[in-house]
Short mmCIF file of C-alpha atoms in Angstrom, two decimals:
data_model
loop_
_atom_site.label_atom_id
_atom_site.label_comp_id
_atom_site.label_asym_id
_atom_site.label_seq_id
_atom_site.Cartn_x
_atom_site.Cartn_y
_atom_site.Cartn_z
CA MET F 1 26.59 3.47 52.12
CA SER F 2 26.14 0.18 53.86
CA ASN F 3 24.22 -0.19 57.09
CA GLU F 4 26.18 -3.39 57.79
CA PRO F 5 29.63 -3.72 59.40
CA ILE F 6 32.52 -3.30 56.98
CA GLU F 7 35.66 -5.37 57.43
CA LEU F 8 38.48 -3.11 56.23
CA GLN F 9 40.85 -5.82 54.98
CA SER F 10 38.06 -7.26 52.84
CA ALA F 11 37.25 -3.77 51.54
CA LEU F 12 40.92 -3.19 50.66
CA ALA F 13 40.92 -6.46 48.70
CA THR F 14 38.28 -5.10 46.30
CA PHE F 15 40.68 -2.75 44.47
CA THR F 16 44.33 -2.52 43.40
CA GLU F 17 44.79 1.12 42.39
CA LEU F 18 47.32 3.12 44.42
CA TRP F 19 46.68 6.61 45.81
CA SER F 20 43.02 6.21 44.81
CA PRO F 21 40.91 6.43 47.99
CA ARG F 22 37.66 4.54 48.42
CA ILE F 23 34.85 5.89 50.59
CA VAL F 24 33.99 3.20 53.13
CA THR F 25 31.30 5.13 54.99
CA GLN F 26 30.32 8.60 56.12
CA VAL F 27 30.06 10.19 59.55
CA ASN F 28 28.00 13.38 59.49
CA ASP F 29 29.64 15.45 56.72
CA TYR F 30 32.90 13.44 56.71
CA ASP F 31 34.12 10.59 54.52
CA VAL F 32 35.96 7.64 55.98
CA ARG F 33 38.31 6.64 53.16
CA ILE F 34 40.76 3.81 52.70
CA ALA F 35 43.61 3.67 50.24
CA LYS F 36 46.51 1.53 49.16
CA VAL F 37 49.65 3.59 48.74
CA ALA F 38 53.22 3.08 47.53
CA GLY F 39 55.93 5.50 46.52
CA ASP F 40 55.36 9.24 46.79
CA HIS F 41 52.14 11.26 46.69
CA VAL F 42 52.37 14.95 45.72
CA TRP F 43 53.16 17.96 47.91
CA HIS F 44 49.81 19.54 48.72
CA ALA F 45 47.80 21.39 51.37
CA HIS F 46 44.17 21.48 52.44
CA ASP F 47 43.40 25.12 53.22
CA ASP F 48 40.18 24.58 55.17
CA THR F 49 40.50 21.20 56.86
CA ASP F 50 42.81 19.01 58.88
CA GLU F 51 43.63 15.56 57.46
CA PHE F 52 43.54 12.46 59.67
CA PHE F 53 45.68 9.39 58.82
CA LEU F 54 45.57 5.91 60.38
CA VAL F 55 48.00 3.29 59.11
CA LEU F 56 46.24 -0.06 58.75
CA ASP F 57 49.25 -1.94 57.37
CA GLY F 58 52.81 -1.09 56.40
CA GLU F 59 54.50 2.22 57.16
CA LEU F 60 53.68 5.75 56.02
CA THR F 61 55.96 8.77 56.15
CA ILE F 62 54.48 12.24 55.93
CA ALA F 63 56.87 15.06 55.02
CA LEU F 64 55.71 18.44 56.32
CA ARG F 65 56.63 22.00 55.37
CA GLU F 66 56.06 24.08 58.49
CA ASP F 67 57.09 27.56 59.66
CA GLN F 68 60.19 26.11 61.31
CA GLY F 69 61.19 24.20 58.14
CA GLU F 70 60.69 20.72 56.78
CA ARG F 71 60.33 17.62 58.91
CA ALA F 72 58.95 14.12 58.48
CA VAL F 73 56.86 11.88 60.71
CA THR F 74 56.84 8.13 60.25
CA LEU F 75 53.75 6.17 61.13
CA ALA F 76 53.91 2.45 61.83
CA ARG F 77 50.91 0.15 61.64
CA GLY F 78 48.25 1.30 64.09
CA SER F 79 49.61 4.87 64.32
CA VAL F 80 47.54 7.99 63.74
CA PHE F 81 48.55 11.52 62.78
CA VAL F 82 46.69 14.71 61.91
CA VAL F 83 48.10 17.17 59.40
CA PRO F 84 46.78 20.61 60.40
CA ARG F 85 44.85 22.64 57.85
CA GLY F 86 47.04 24.71 55.58
CA VAL F 87 50.24 22.70 56.19
CA GLU F 88 51.92 21.48 53.02
CA HIS F 89 52.59 17.76 53.21
CA ARG F 90 53.60 14.79 51.08
CA PRO F 91 52.73 11.26 52.15
CA SER F 92 55.01 8.47 50.98
CA ALA F 93 55.32 4.74 51.51
CA PRO F 94 58.43 3.25 49.88
CA GLY F 95 57.44 -0.26 51.02
CA GLY F 96 53.70 0.24 50.50
CA ALA F 97 50.95 0.72 53.05
CA SER F 98 47.20 0.66 53.58
CA ILE F 99 45.72 3.73 55.22
CA LEU F 100 42.45 5.14 56.50
CA MET F 101 41.71 8.86 56.19
CA PHE F 102 38.96 10.96 57.72
CA GLU F 103 38.10 14.22 55.95
CA PRO F 104 35.12 16.35 54.93
CA THR F 105 33.03 14.98 52.06
CA GLY F 106 34.20 16.51 48.79
CA THR F 107 37.81 17.05 49.88
CA LEU F 108 40.12 16.61 46.89
CA SER F 109 42.85 14.01 47.47
CA VAL F 110 45.50 16.41 46.12
CA GLY F 111 44.33 19.34 48.22
CA ASP F 112 43.64 22.93 47.34
CA ARG F 113 47.26 23.78 46.61
CA HIS F 114 49.40 21.15 44.93
CA GLU F 115 52.26 20.55 42.55
CA ASP F 116 51.71 18.85 39.20
CA VAL F 117 49.85 15.60 39.78
CA PRO F 118 51.78 12.57 38.47
CA ASP F 119 49.96 9.79 36.62
CA HIS F 120 50.18 7.37 39.58
CA VAL F 121 48.14 9.71 41.83
CA ASP F 122 44.36 9.85 41.45
CA ALA F 123 43.07 13.42 41.93
CA THR F 124 39.64 12.55 43.31
CA VAL F 125 37.11 13.31 46.03
CA GLY F 126 37.03 9.55 46.67
CA HIS F 127 35.41 6.62 44.89
CA VAL F 128 32.48 4.75 46.40
CA LEU F 129 33.64 1.36 47.63
#
């Protein structure tokens, strides 16, 4: 990891793959990841950790399956949202977006419980930037 400041827009310009997070830095035992996204991710859940989202550009919708049923939250640029541990969710960005995520190092991008992973989604614990 770098011990110099990292400009996020410049970091995002270094890759083109969608739904393929890059690890920008680490804070204690957590990765700070950025990703370019478009279309739908996969329904999944992280059994042991919350998942933090910050929209850097574009708009992200997160569908949630909760005890009271399904709902969706839409995040505009600059918005943050935390999906609680164990909650099934599916991020999507029909118009495309750039996002930042904060999660424990080693967390799989498709969670602990997920549907079949389509080819356009990278099942990874993050790639070094």
